[in-house]
């Protein structure tokens, strides 16, 4: 876990596109929610993006291989879909005891307001936990990532992780410029035409 946190911190310090936000409970001083928005003023996929290596798992472990494959499958379509200036909600979290109290809304609203000010689209790859929050802010589901994994002799931990990933597929969600989507009318930029979503 420490290696993963150190990697995230080093990457954030080095990446000028990263904007970390936090929500603090003023009565306790504790951070109760946070988010990482990646803000791109030009196409971030003009050059290949390096593969993520899940260094927080031991080298050669099946969980490291599973995590690397999961990220590879999640990111496969990003160059095609996100090949323009955009705001990307990369990570968001809320402490369980603070859910449904508005903290995540503040974090999502920050990024969507910025996207509107910049006149760009926004993206998020989210779970069922955040889907309705994103939809209320103009995001629409483009697709669900139904990931497939192979392992000839999986451990119980691997089986549980794969089960959880497949039982709750990640939704790739897109927010058009201004957050106004009209079914069958709004043009999907990477397809060049409207579609029924």
PDB file of C-alpha atoms in Angstrom:
ATOM      1  CA  UNK A   1       0.000   0.000   0.000  1.00  0.00           C
ATOM      2  CA  UNK A   2       2.822   2.407   0.854  1.00  0.00           C
ATOM      3  CA  UNK A   3       4.459   1.749  -2.534  1.00  0.00           C
ATOM      4  CA  UNK A   4       1.172   2.534  -4.297  1.00  0.00           C
ATOM      5  CA  UNK A   5       0.720   5.754  -2.319  1.00  0.00           C
ATOM      6  CA  UNK A   6       4.308   6.796  -3.048  1.00  0.00           C
ATOM      7  CA  UNK A   7       3.812   6.068  -6.755  1.00  0.00           C
ATOM      8  CA  UNK A   8       0.570   8.105  -6.833  1.00  0.00           C
ATOM      9  CA  UNK A   9       2.246  11.025  -5.062  1.00  0.00           C
ATOM     10  CA  UNK A  10       5.279  10.982  -7.361  1.00  0.00           C
ATOM     11  CA  UNK A  11       3.036  10.832 -10.427  1.00  0.00           C
ATOM     12  CA  UNK A  12       0.851  13.675  -9.201  1.00  0.00           C
ATOM     13  CA  UNK A  13       3.804  15.919  -8.433  1.00  0.00           C
ATOM     14  CA  UNK A  14       5.234  15.239 -11.906  1.00  0.00           C
ATOM     15  CA  UNK A  15       1.953  15.569 -13.840  1.00  0.00           C
ATOM     16  CA  UNK A  16       0.807  19.165 -14.413  1.00  0.00           C
ATOM     17  CA  UNK A  17      -2.646  17.888 -15.436  1.00  0.00           C
ATOM     18  CA  UNK A  18      -3.424  16.487 -11.969  1.00  0.00           C
ATOM     19  CA  UNK A  19      -5.678  18.478  -9.643  1.00  0.00           C
ATOM     20  CA  UNK A  20      -6.348  16.858  -6.265  1.00  0.00           C
ATOM     21  CA  UNK A  21      -9.293  18.149  -4.254  1.00  0.00           C
ATOM     22  CA  UNK A  22     -10.406  17.352  -0.730  1.00  0.00           C
ATOM     23  CA  UNK A  23     -13.482  17.895   1.411  1.00  0.00           C
ATOM     24  CA  UNK A  24     -12.809  18.477   5.099  1.00  0.00           C
ATOM     25  CA  UNK A  25     -15.257  18.136   7.975  1.00  0.00           C
ATOM     26  CA  UNK A  26     -14.694  21.513   9.643  1.00  0.00           C
ATOM     27  CA  UNK A  27     -15.889  20.202  13.011  1.00  0.00           C
ATOM     28  CA  UNK A  28     -13.189  17.490  13.155  1.00  0.00           C
ATOM     29  CA  UNK A  29     -10.580  18.640  10.648  1.00  0.00           C
ATOM     30  CA  UNK A  30     -10.692  15.212   8.984  1.00  0.00           C
ATOM     31  CA  UNK A  31     -10.599  14.702   5.243  1.00  0.00           C
ATOM     32  CA  UNK A  32     -13.894  12.988   4.382  1.00  0.00           C
ATOM     33  CA  UNK A  33     -13.689  12.895   0.585  1.00  0.00           C
ATOM     34  CA  UNK A  34     -11.216  13.495  -2.195  1.00  0.00           C
ATOM     35  CA  UNK A  35     -10.913  13.448  -5.949  1.00  0.00           C
ATOM     36  CA  UNK A  36      -8.324  13.607  -8.690  1.00  0.00           C
ATOM     37  CA  UNK A  37      -9.368  15.498 -11.802  1.00  0.00           C
ATOM     38  CA  UNK A  38      -7.043  15.390 -14.808  1.00  0.00           C
ATOM     39  CA  UNK A  39      -7.403  18.566 -16.867  1.00  0.00           C
ATOM     40  CA  UNK A  40      -6.223  18.401 -20.476  1.00  0.00           C
ATOM     41  CA  UNK A  41      -6.101  21.476 -22.702  1.00  0.00           C
ATOM     42  CA  UNK A  42      -4.940  19.350 -25.639  1.00  0.00           C
ATOM     43  CA  UNK A  43      -5.060  15.701 -26.719  1.00  0.00           C
ATOM     44  CA  UNK A  44      -3.194  13.689 -24.046  1.00  0.00           C
ATOM     45  CA  UNK A  45      -2.981  10.630 -26.314  1.00  0.00           C
ATOM     46  CA  UNK A  46      -0.796  12.004 -29.103  1.00  0.00           C
ATOM     47  CA  UNK A  47       1.956   9.796 -27.726  1.00  0.00           C
ATOM     48  CA  UNK A  48       1.360   6.350 -26.198  1.00  0.00           C
ATOM     49  CA  UNK A  49       0.593   6.335 -22.504  1.00  0.00           C
ATOM     50  CA  UNK A  50       2.910   4.099 -20.481  1.00  0.00           C
ATOM     51  CA  UNK A  51       1.320   0.991 -19.014  1.00  0.00           C
ATOM     52  CA  UNK A  52       0.502   1.085 -15.342  1.00  0.00           C
ATOM     53  CA  UNK A  53       2.426  -1.358 -13.169  1.00  0.00           C
ATOM     54  CA  UNK A  54       0.613  -2.152  -9.901  1.00  0.00           C
ATOM     55  CA  UNK A  55       3.733  -1.952  -7.748  1.00  0.00           C
ATOM     56  CA  UNK A  56       1.658  -2.124  -4.572  1.00  0.00           C
ATOM     57  CA  UNK A  57       1.337  -5.878  -5.215  1.00  0.00           C
ATOM     58  CA  UNK A  58       4.436  -8.123  -5.019  1.00  0.00           C
ATOM     59  CA  UNK A  59       6.291  -8.563  -8.311  1.00  0.00           C
ATOM     60  CA  UNK A  60       5.126 -11.666 -10.174  1.00  0.00           C
ATOM     61  CA  UNK A  61       2.002 -12.070  -8.026  1.00  0.00           C
ATOM     62  CA  UNK A  62      -1.304 -12.967  -9.637  1.00  0.00           C
ATOM     63  CA  UNK A  63      -2.948  -9.922  -8.057  1.00  0.00           C
ATOM     64  CA  UNK A  64      -0.385  -7.635  -9.680  1.00  0.00           C
ATOM     65  CA  UNK A  65      -1.016  -9.282 -13.041  1.00  0.00           C
ATOM     66  CA  UNK A  66      -4.788  -9.028 -12.522  1.00  0.00           C
ATOM     67  CA  UNK A  67      -4.572  -5.338 -11.591  1.00  0.00           C
ATOM     68  CA  UNK A  68      -2.341  -4.577 -14.573  1.00  0.00           C
ATOM     69  CA  UNK A  69      -4.767  -6.379 -16.908  1.00  0.00           C
ATOM     70  CA  UNK A  70      -7.753  -4.585 -15.390  1.00  0.00           C
ATOM     71  CA  UNK A  71      -6.140  -1.181 -16.010  1.00  0.00           C
ATOM     72  CA  UNK A  72      -5.129  -2.206 -19.538  1.00  0.00           C
ATOM     73  CA  UNK A  73      -8.736  -3.156 -20.343  1.00  0.00           C
ATOM     74  CA  UNK A  74     -10.121   0.024 -18.743  1.00  0.00           C
ATOM     75  CA  UNK A  75      -7.752   2.297 -20.654  1.00  0.00           C
ATOM     76  CA  UNK A  76      -7.935   0.567 -24.057  1.00  0.00           C
ATOM     77  CA  UNK A  77     -10.557   2.934 -25.531  1.00  0.00           C
ATOM     78  CA  UNK A  78      -9.349   6.169 -23.959  1.00  0.00           C
ATOM     79  CA  UNK A  79      -7.235   7.359 -26.928  1.00  0.00           C
ATOM     80  CA  UNK A  80     -10.218   6.941 -29.272  1.00  0.00           C
ATOM     81  CA  UNK A  81     -12.804   8.459 -26.944  1.00  0.00           C
ATOM     82  CA  UNK A  82     -10.757  11.064 -25.092  1.00  0.00           C
ATOM     83  CA  UNK A  83      -8.474  12.266 -27.890  1.00  0.00           C
ATOM     84  CA  UNK A  84      -9.451  15.919 -27.425  1.00  0.00           C
ATOM     85  CA  UNK A  85      -9.150  18.509 -24.651  1.00  0.00           C
ATOM     86  CA  UNK A  86     -11.257  17.320 -21.707  1.00  0.00           C
ATOM     87  CA  UNK A  87     -11.636  16.992 -17.951  1.00  0.00           C
ATOM     88  CA  UNK A  88     -11.335  13.460 -16.604  1.00  0.00           C
ATOM     89  CA  UNK A  89     -12.460  12.427 -13.130  1.00  0.00           C
ATOM     90  CA  UNK A  90      -9.731   9.867 -12.532  1.00  0.00           C
ATOM     91  CA  UNK A  91     -10.395   9.036  -8.895  1.00  0.00           C
ATOM     92  CA  UNK A  92     -12.996   9.930  -6.282  1.00  0.00           C
ATOM     93  CA  UNK A  93     -13.638   8.579  -2.805  1.00  0.00           C
ATOM     94  CA  UNK A  94     -15.784   9.357   0.219  1.00  0.00           C
ATOM     95  CA  UNK A  95     -15.434   7.931   3.704  1.00  0.00           C
ATOM     96  CA  UNK A  96     -18.401   5.533   4.179  1.00  0.00           C
ATOM     97  CA  UNK A  97     -19.775   7.453   7.176  1.00  0.00           C
ATOM     98  CA  UNK A  98     -19.977  10.621   5.045  1.00  0.00           C
ATOM     99  CA  UNK A  99     -21.716   9.152   1.982  1.00  0.00           C
ATOM    100  CA  UNK A 100     -24.940  10.821   0.783  1.00  0.00           C
ATOM    101  CA  UNK A 101     -24.076  14.061   2.587  1.00  0.00           C
ATOM    102  CA  UNK A 102     -22.888  16.075  -0.433  1.00  0.00           C
ATOM    103  CA  UNK A 103     -19.109  15.709  -0.261  1.00  0.00           C
ATOM    104  CA  UNK A 104     -18.779  13.823  -3.560  1.00  0.00           C
ATOM    105  CA  UNK A 105     -21.199  16.266  -5.210  1.00  0.00           C
ATOM    106  CA  UNK A 106     -18.865  19.155  -4.354  1.00  0.00           C
ATOM    107  CA  UNK A 107     -15.951  17.333  -5.982  1.00  0.00           C
ATOM    108  CA  UNK A 108     -17.846  16.382  -9.146  1.00  0.00           C
ATOM    109  CA  UNK A 109     -19.341  19.871  -9.450  1.00  0.00           C
ATOM    110  CA  UNK A 110     -15.869  21.439  -9.295  1.00  0.00           C
ATOM    111  CA  UNK A 111     -14.764  19.494 -12.375  1.00  0.00           C
ATOM    112  CA  UNK A 112     -17.971  19.906 -14.364  1.00  0.00           C
ATOM    113  CA  UNK A 113     -17.965  23.680 -13.748  1.00  0.00           C
ATOM    114  CA  UNK A 114     -14.373  23.811 -14.958  1.00  0.00           C
ATOM    115  CA  UNK A 115     -15.239  21.733 -18.044  1.00  0.00           C
ATOM    116  CA  UNK A 116     -18.099  24.143 -18.810  1.00  0.00           C
ATOM    117  CA  UNK A 117     -15.817  27.154 -18.354  1.00  0.00           C
ATOM    118  CA  UNK A 118     -13.230  25.572 -20.681  1.00  0.00           C
ATOM    119  CA  UNK A 119     -15.903  24.471 -23.178  1.00  0.00           C
ATOM    120  CA  UNK A 120     -14.777  20.825 -23.097  1.00  0.00           C
ATOM    121  CA  UNK A 121     -16.219  17.365 -22.490  1.00  0.00           C
ATOM    122  CA  UNK A 122     -15.774  15.388 -19.272  1.00  0.00           C
ATOM    123  CA  UNK A 123     -15.310  11.677 -18.574  1.00  0.00           C
ATOM    124  CA  UNK A 124     -15.454   9.305 -15.642  1.00  0.00           C
ATOM    125  CA  UNK A 125     -15.145   5.544 -15.315  1.00  0.00           C
ATOM    126  CA  UNK A 126     -17.398   4.846 -12.400  1.00  0.00           C
ATOM    127  CA  UNK A 127     -19.035   2.128 -10.383  1.00  0.00           C
ATOM    128  CA  UNK A 128     -22.696   1.710  -9.610  1.00  0.00           C
ATOM    129  CA  UNK A 129     -22.080   3.666  -6.369  1.00  0.00           C
ATOM    130  CA  UNK A 130     -21.521   6.922  -8.254  1.00  0.00           C
ATOM    131  CA  UNK A 131     -23.591   6.395 -11.407  1.00  0.00           C
ATOM    132  CA  UNK A 132     -26.650   8.399 -10.315  1.00  0.00           C
ATOM    133  CA  UNK A 133     -24.456  11.222  -8.983  1.00  0.00           C
ATOM    134  CA  UNK A 134     -22.741  11.521 -12.367  1.00  0.00           C
ATOM    135  CA  UNK A 135     -26.000  11.244 -14.313  1.00  0.00           C
ATOM    136  CA  UNK A 136     -27.495  14.147 -12.323  1.00  0.00           C
ATOM    137  CA  UNK A 137     -24.563  16.243 -13.554  1.00  0.00           C
ATOM    138  CA  UNK A 138     -24.997  15.471 -17.242  1.00  0.00           C
ATOM    139  CA  UNK A 139     -22.916  12.319 -17.668  1.00  0.00           C
ATOM    140  CA  UNK A 140     -24.341   9.466 -19.749  1.00  0.00           C
ATOM    141  CA  UNK A 141     -23.231   5.852 -19.811  1.00  0.00           C
ATOM    142  CA  UNK A 142     -21.379   5.086 -23.042  1.00  0.00           C
ATOM    143  CA  UNK A 143     -20.584   1.488 -22.212  1.00  0.00           C
ATOM    144  CA  UNK A 144     -20.059  -0.972 -19.414  1.00  0.00           C
ATOM    145  CA  UNK A 145     -16.648  -2.614 -19.274  1.00  0.00           C
ATOM    146  CA  UNK A 146     -17.301  -6.344 -19.109  1.00  0.00           C
ATOM    147  CA  UNK A 147     -13.750  -7.453 -18.426  1.00  0.00           C
ATOM    148  CA  UNK A 148     -12.474 -10.977 -18.940  1.00  0.00           C
ATOM    149  CA  UNK A 149      -9.495 -12.472 -17.135  1.00  0.00           C
ATOM    150  CA  UNK A 150      -7.653 -15.755 -17.452  1.00  0.00           C
ATOM    151  CA  UNK A 151      -5.691 -17.675 -14.864  1.00  0.00           C
ATOM    152  CA  UNK A 152      -5.029 -21.433 -15.089  1.00  0.00           C
ATOM    153  CA  UNK A 153      -4.725 -21.942 -11.328  1.00  0.00           C
ATOM    154  CA  UNK A 154      -6.366 -18.979  -9.558  1.00  0.00           C
ATOM    155  CA  UNK A 155      -6.296 -18.434  -5.810  1.00  0.00           C
ATOM    156  CA  UNK A 156      -9.471 -17.700  -3.852  1.00  0.00           C
ATOM    157  CA  UNK A 157      -8.404 -14.043  -3.565  1.00  0.00           C
ATOM    158  CA  UNK A 158      -8.106 -13.798  -7.378  1.00  0.00           C
ATOM    159  CA  UNK A 159     -11.492 -15.495  -7.862  1.00  0.00           C
ATOM    160  CA  UNK A 160     -13.169 -13.059  -5.441  1.00  0.00           C
ATOM    161  CA  UNK A 161     -11.570 -10.040  -7.110  1.00  0.00           C
ATOM    162  CA  UNK A 162     -12.640 -11.187 -10.582  1.00  0.00           C
ATOM    163  CA  UNK A 163     -16.143 -11.970  -9.322  1.00  0.00           C
ATOM    164  CA  UNK A 164     -16.452  -8.453  -7.849  1.00  0.00           C
ATOM    165  CA  UNK A 165     -15.149  -6.818 -11.043  1.00  0.00           C
ATOM    166  CA  UNK A 166     -17.529  -8.788 -13.240  1.00  0.00           C
ATOM    167  CA  UNK A 167     -20.554  -8.444 -10.924  1.00  0.00           C
ATOM    168  CA  UNK A 168     -20.195  -4.642 -10.868  1.00  0.00           C
ATOM    169  CA  UNK A 169     -18.888  -3.600 -14.278  1.00  0.00           C
ATOM    170  CA  UNK A 170     -17.304  -0.181 -14.576  1.00  0.00           C
ATOM    171  CA  UNK A 171     -19.342   2.318 -16.565  1.00  0.00           C
ATOM    172  CA  UNK A 172     -17.507   4.573 -18.989  1.00  0.00           C
ATOM    173  CA  UNK A 173     -19.438   7.825 -18.743  1.00  0.00           C
ATOM    174  CA  UNK A 174     -19.229  10.920 -20.950  1.00  0.00           C
ATOM    175  CA  UNK A 175     -20.493  14.434 -20.413  1.00  0.00           C
ATOM    176  CA  UNK A 176     -20.923  16.565 -23.524  1.00  0.00           C
ATOM    177  CA  UNK A 177     -19.829  20.195 -23.540  1.00  0.00           C
ATOM    178  CA  UNK A 178     -22.241  22.051 -21.267  1.00  0.00           C
ATOM    179  CA  UNK A 179     -23.691  18.800 -19.877  1.00  0.00           C
ATOM    180  CA  UNK A 180     -26.675  18.811 -22.230  1.00  0.00           C
ATOM    181  CA  UNK A 181     -27.313  15.440 -23.854  1.00  0.00           C
ATOM    182  CA  UNK A 182     -30.291  14.796 -26.120  1.00  0.00           C
ATOM    183  CA  UNK A 183     -30.923  11.151 -26.907  1.00  0.00           C
ATOM    184  CA  UNK A 184     -30.579  10.521 -30.635  1.00  0.00           C
ATOM    185  CA  UNK A 185     -29.541  14.142 -31.315  1.00  0.00           C
ATOM    186  CA  UNK A 186     -26.280  14.879 -29.501  1.00  0.00           C
ATOM    187  CA  UNK A 187     -23.281  13.949 -31.661  1.00  0.00           C
ATOM    188  CA  UNK A 188     -20.870  11.512 -30.031  1.00  0.00           C
ATOM    189  CA  UNK A 189     -17.525  13.086 -31.064  1.00  0.00           C
ATOM    190  CA  UNK A 190     -15.494   9.910 -31.554  1.00  0.00           C
ATOM    191  CA  UNK A 191     -18.309   8.381 -33.637  1.00  0.00           C
ATOM    192  CA  UNK A 192     -19.160  11.549 -35.581  1.00  0.00           C
ATOM    193  CA  UNK A 193     -22.915  11.038 -35.243  1.00  0.00           C
ATOM    194  CA  UNK A 194     -25.683  10.756 -32.656  1.00  0.00           C
ATOM    195  CA  UNK A 195     -26.708   7.432 -31.203  1.00  0.00           C
ATOM    196  CA  UNK A 196     -29.237   6.072 -28.788  1.00  0.00           C
ATOM    197  CA  UNK A 197     -27.501   5.712 -25.417  1.00  0.00           C
TER     198      UNK A 197
END
